[in-house]
Amino acid sequence: MAQEDVFKKLVAHCKEYGYVFPSSEIYDGLAAVYDYGQYGVELKNNIKRYWWDSMVLLHENVVGLDSAIFMHPTIWKASGHVDAFNDPLIDNKDSKKRYRADVLIEDHIAKYEEKIEKEVAKARKRFGEKFDEALFRQTNPQVQVHRQKKEELTARMAKALNDNDLAELRQIIVDNKIVCPISGTCNWTEVRQFNLMFSTEIGSTADGASKIYLRPETAQGIFVNFLNVQKTGRMKIPFGIAQIGKAFRNEIVARQFIFRMREFEQMEMQFFVRPGTELEWFKKWKETRMSWHQTLGFGAENYRFHDHEKLAHYANAATDIEFRFPFGFKEVEGIHSRTDFDLKRHQEFSGKKIQYFDPELNESYTPYVIETSIGVDRMFLQVVAAAYTEEEIEKEDGSKDLRVVLKLPAALAPIKLAVMPLVKKDGLPEKAEEIMQALRLDFRCQYDEKDSIGKRYRRQDAIGTPFCITVDHQTLEDNAVTIRYRDTMQQERVAIDQLPDILRKKTDMRELLKQIKL
Ligand code: GAP
């Protein structure tokens, strides 16, 4: 199945099974804003807990923070967001549709990558087992041509963005005959800058109200609280501050579901270090964060680093962790070595000294910062995209059937187990209820007695419930139940009093946390 179709199915699945709904749907929705349903919110909370515990439980020197969304407007001047948090915008005069100029070009660049992959796939088919993919990629003339075009275009765009050369960006679009996907024409306006911050007013609107912004990132709340946390927590460098919270960006291109939203959540950690040690810490956090991702078991081959060649003026190293989404490898997390830029700017704009006295060196300095920044929603999309599986299975009568299953890591699954009486009589519902009562404080359980057992299994597969417990007549005699495993569909008879142990071992978040390489 084409990856585009897989993605459409995933979006439909998220809606049908109570994971993600379009916001304000009965009013025809609000672009790039989404609500999380009854299972979505549980998965999201579990993702946040996995991140939070990996930061503050596993690292004694990382502490948490919950700063306000509204902040003093000068903060955004100091951070550079007022002047430079812009996207280059372009309109197609025929369709009247608005685009990000750089995204139009990036999509065009991605087509060269697709062409390369097609050549490789064709050759693999042709040569079979003898196929040497690495050699083919290096030597095939067609692949070379596509790669060269891709590299030239990437470099030209990077230069235009770096030089803030909007005319050149437009020229790249024209030269490459990039057309509007709606009108199919190349009838473009000039490119202009568009600030992504949402603003509102604080105070009475009659007089004295002042303009403030909805934060576009949570990081600045950490920087402006650096001294508060360091002093009250008696923190010694190196140490980190972690925060999870909402962020808002007036994105021009709203698409790919929850990949790019206007209201979203970030999990950010700023790690404050001694100047000169930042690149070592950058390397360490790169490894730790990659290990956090890979511990979920979605396959190491589906992740890669994308090291930035062109760095922002305040960074001396930067990388993205990319995941293979159904629409290609895309950024999930950014890791940046931000030097002392932010703290110095806040010192300059606030007029307050923001420094750390290092007792070992007997001197004061402005700490350097390593930032790890990941979007909760994007991580959510990564998890459901990796977990969504369609399997052809054989029914008892020998006919084929399609099983849709969310193979979520058990520790992240919204519902850990479903308890099902085989029939709705003979005391089985009461026995099932008794089991629920015994387990519900430790595991998120769901009671399900409607429809055939087969249908109930399918419903739980679609939600991603890793374990189903069936209570049958035999249970009333031997106090044992059948446990059915979601991924293998294998069934096993176990004593009811063994359930807590079995479930704990398989669903405990600590088992994941222990595997992360620190
Ligand atoms: N403090 C650094 C920072 O905000 P960023 O690369 O702009 O850096 C970090 O954002 C992460 O936040 C991204 O890797 C992505 O996961 C998430 N993110 C950014 N913009 C987003 C959006 N519009 N919708 C959903 N997630 C977004």
PDB file of N, CA and C in Angstrom, residues 81-91 98-102 159-167 169 189-197 250 252:
ATOM      1  N   HIS A  81      12.798  36.401  19.099  1.00  0.00           N
ATOM      2  CA  HIS A  81      11.576  35.961  18.425  1.00  0.00           C
ATOM      3  C   HIS A  81      10.783  37.108  17.797  1.00  0.00           C
ATOM      4  N   VAL A  82      10.801  38.289  18.417  1.00  0.00           N
ATOM      5  CA  VAL A  82      10.024  39.407  17.847  1.00  0.00           C
ATOM      6  C   VAL A  82      10.595  39.784  16.476  1.00  0.00           C
ATOM      7  N   ASP A  83      11.916  39.811  16.384  1.00  0.00           N
ATOM      8  CA  ASP A  83      12.522  40.278  15.132  1.00  0.00           C
ATOM      9  C   ASP A  83      12.766  39.165  14.117  1.00  0.00           C
ATOM     10  N   ALA A  84      12.957  37.945  14.605  1.00  0.00           N
ATOM     11  CA  ALA A  84      13.438  36.944  13.638  1.00  0.00           C
ATOM     12  C   ALA A  84      12.688  35.623  13.623  1.00  0.00           C
ATOM     13  N   PHE A  85      11.567  35.511  14.362  1.00  0.00           N
ATOM     14  CA  PHE A  85      10.862  34.228  14.335  1.00  0.00           C
ATOM     15  C   PHE A  85       9.849  34.245  13.188  1.00  0.00           C
ATOM     16  N   ASN A  86      10.412  34.228  11.981  1.00  0.00           N
ATOM     17  CA  ASN A  86       9.595  34.430  10.781  1.00  0.00           C
ATOM     18  C   ASN A  86       9.667  33.236   9.851  1.00  0.00           C
ATOM     19  N   ASP A  87       8.636  33.091   9.052  1.00  0.00           N
ATOM     20  CA  ASP A  87       8.677  32.142   7.946  1.00  0.00           C
ATOM     21  C   ASP A  87       8.487  32.911   6.645  1.00  0.00           C
ATOM     22  N   PRO A  88       9.168  32.497   5.563  1.00  0.00           N
ATOM     23  CA  PRO A  88       8.972  33.183   4.283  1.00  0.00           C
ATOM     24  C   PRO A  88       7.675  32.695   3.625  1.00  0.00           C
ATOM     25  N   LEU A  89       6.805  33.627   3.340  1.00  0.00           N
ATOM     26  CA  LEU A  89       5.458  33.270   2.865  1.00  0.00           C
ATOM     27  C   LEU A  89       5.277  33.665   1.406  1.00  0.00           C
ATOM     28  N   ILE A  90       4.574  32.833   0.661  1.00  0.00           N
ATOM     29  CA  ILE A  90       4.319  33.146  -0.745  1.00  0.00           C
ATOM     30  C   ILE A  90       2.885  32.718  -1.083  1.00  0.00           C
ATOM     31  N   ASP A  91       2.199  33.492  -1.953  1.00  0.00           N
ATOM     32  CA  ASP A  91       0.824  33.142  -2.335  1.00  0.00           C
ATOM     33  C   ASP A  91       0.781  32.787  -3.813  1.00  0.00           C
ATOM     34  N   ARG A  98      -1.869  29.975   0.298  1.00  0.00           N
ATOM     35  CA  ARG A  98      -0.632  30.512   0.866  1.00  0.00           C
ATOM     36  C   ARG A  98       0.308  29.365   1.251  1.00  0.00           C
ATOM     37  N   TYR A  99       1.586  29.559   0.997  1.00  0.00           N
ATOM     38  CA  TYR A  99       2.565  28.500   1.283  1.00  0.00           C
ATOM     39  C   TYR A  99       3.795  29.092   1.961  1.00  0.00           C
ATOM     40  N   ARG A 100       4.569  28.195   2.595  1.00  0.00           N
ATOM     41  CA  ARG A 100       5.906  28.593   3.035  1.00  0.00           C
ATOM     42  C   ARG A 100       6.823  28.338   1.865  1.00  0.00           C
ATOM     43  N   ALA A 101       7.554  29.382   1.446  1.00  0.00           N
ATOM     44  CA  ALA A 101       8.402  29.247   0.264  1.00  0.00           C
ATOM     45  C   ALA A 101       9.427  28.130   0.457  1.00  0.00           C
ATOM     46  N   ASP A 102      10.026  28.066   1.677  1.00  0.00           N
ATOM     47  CA  ASP A 102      11.053  27.035   1.906  1.00  0.00           C
ATOM     48  C   ASP A 102      10.448  25.635   1.879  1.00  0.00           C
ATOM     49  N   LYS A 159      21.470  28.967   1.375  1.00  0.00           N
ATOM     50  CA  LYS A 159      22.140  30.266   1.256  1.00  0.00           C
ATOM     51  C   LYS A 159      21.105  31.394   1.257  1.00  0.00           C
ATOM     52  N   ALA A 160      20.029  31.196   0.479  1.00  0.00           N
ATOM     53  CA  ALA A 160      18.992  32.234   0.411  1.00  0.00           C
ATOM     54  C   ALA A 160      18.380  32.478   1.788  1.00  0.00           C
ATOM     55  N   LEU A 161      18.135  31.389   2.530  1.00  0.00           N
ATOM     56  CA  LEU A 161      17.536  31.537   3.865  1.00  0.00           C
ATOM     57  C   LEU A 161      18.515  32.227   4.811  1.00  0.00           C
ATOM     58  N   ASN A 162      19.755  31.792   4.706  1.00  0.00           N
ATOM     59  CA  ASN A 162      20.790  32.371   5.569  1.00  0.00           C
ATOM     60  C   ASN A 162      20.979  33.864   5.318  1.00  0.00           C
ATOM     61  N   ASP A 163      20.941  34.232   4.023  1.00  0.00           N
ATOM     62  CA  ASP A 163      21.128  35.648   3.660  1.00  0.00           C
ATOM     63  C   ASP A 163      19.825  36.439   3.783  1.00  0.00           C
ATOM     64  N   ASN A 164      18.759  35.734   4.184  1.00  0.00           N
ATOM     65  CA  ASN A 164      17.439  36.378   4.242  1.00  0.00           C
ATOM     66  C   ASN A 164      17.094  37.013   2.891  1.00  0.00           C
ATOM     67  N   ASP A 165      17.444  36.323   1.810  1.00  0.00           N
ATOM     68  CA  ASP A 165      17.261  36.850   0.454  1.00  0.00           C
ATOM     69  C   ASP A 165      15.924  36.334  -0.112  1.00  0.00           C
ATOM     70  N   LEU A 166      14.864  37.110   0.111  1.00  0.00           N
ATOM     71  CA  LEU A 166      13.518  36.657  -0.248  1.00  0.00           C
ATOM     72  C   LEU A 166      13.331  36.602  -1.770  1.00  0.00           C
ATOM     73  N   ALA A 167      13.977  37.539  -2.483  1.00  0.00           N
ATOM     74  CA  ALA A 167      13.861  37.551  -3.951  1.00  0.00           C
ATOM     75  C   ALA A 167      14.468  36.270  -4.529  1.00  0.00           C
ATOM     76  N   LEU A 169      14.711  33.394  -3.001  1.00  0.00           N
ATOM     77  CA  LEU A 169      13.833  32.254  -2.700  1.00  0.00           C
ATOM     78  C   LEU A 169      12.761  32.120  -3.781  1.00  0.00           C
ATOM     79  N   THR A 189       3.218  35.340  -6.000  1.00  0.00           N
ATOM     80  CA  THR A 189       3.479  36.693  -5.499  1.00  0.00           C
ATOM     81  C   THR A 189       4.948  36.782  -5.087  1.00  0.00           C
ATOM     82  N   GLU A 190       5.353  37.954  -4.595  1.00  0.00           N
ATOM     83  CA  GLU A 190       6.686  38.078  -3.995  1.00  0.00           C
ATOM     84  C   GLU A 190       6.697  37.255  -2.694  1.00  0.00           C
ATOM     85  N   VAL A 191       7.893  36.955  -2.191  1.00  0.00           N
ATOM     86  CA  VAL A 191       8.005  36.272  -0.892  1.00  0.00           C
ATOM     87  C   VAL A 191       8.113  37.347   0.188  1.00  0.00           C
ATOM     88  N   ARG A 192       7.367  37.202   1.284  1.00  0.00           N
ATOM     89  CA  ARG A 192       7.532  38.157   2.381  1.00  0.00           C
ATOM     90  C   ARG A 192       7.607  37.423   3.731  1.00  0.00           C
ATOM     91  N   GLN A 193       8.123  38.104   4.726  1.00  0.00           N
ATOM     92  CA  GLN A 193       8.312  37.477   6.032  1.00  0.00           C
ATOM     93  C   GLN A 193       7.034  37.541   6.855  1.00  0.00           C
ATOM     94  N   PHE A 194       6.792  36.529   7.641  1.00  0.00           N
ATOM     95  CA  PHE A 194       5.569  36.432   8.425  1.00  0.00           C
ATOM     96  C   PHE A 194       5.959  35.957   9.822  1.00  0.00           C
ATOM     97  N   ASN A 195       5.670  36.778  10.866  1.00  0.00           N
ATOM     98  CA  ASN A 195       6.043  36.380  12.231  1.00  0.00           C
ATOM     99  C   ASN A 195       5.062  35.340  12.764  1.00  0.00           C
ATOM    100  N   LEU A 196       5.613  34.301  13.385  1.00  0.00           N
ATOM    101  CA  LEU A 196       4.779  33.149  13.775  1.00  0.00           C
ATOM    102  C   LEU A 196       4.142  33.282  15.158  1.00  0.00           C
ATOM    103  N   MET A 197       4.478  34.369  15.874  1.00  0.00           N
ATOM    104  CA  MET A 197       3.944  34.448  17.239  1.00  0.00           C
ATOM    105  C   MET A 197       2.511  34.966  17.259  1.00  0.00           C
ATOM    106  N   ASN A 250       1.768  30.401  14.841  1.00  0.00           N
ATOM    107  CA  ASN A 250       0.792  30.628  13.775  1.00  0.00           C
ATOM    108  C   ASN A 250       1.361  30.079  12.463  1.00  0.00           C
ATOM    109  N   ILE A 252       2.074  28.726   8.897  1.00  0.00           N
ATOM    110  CA  ILE A 252       1.432  29.025   7.612  1.00  0.00           C
ATOM    111  C   ILE A 252       0.945  27.724   6.982  1.00  0.00           C
TER     112      ILE A 252
END
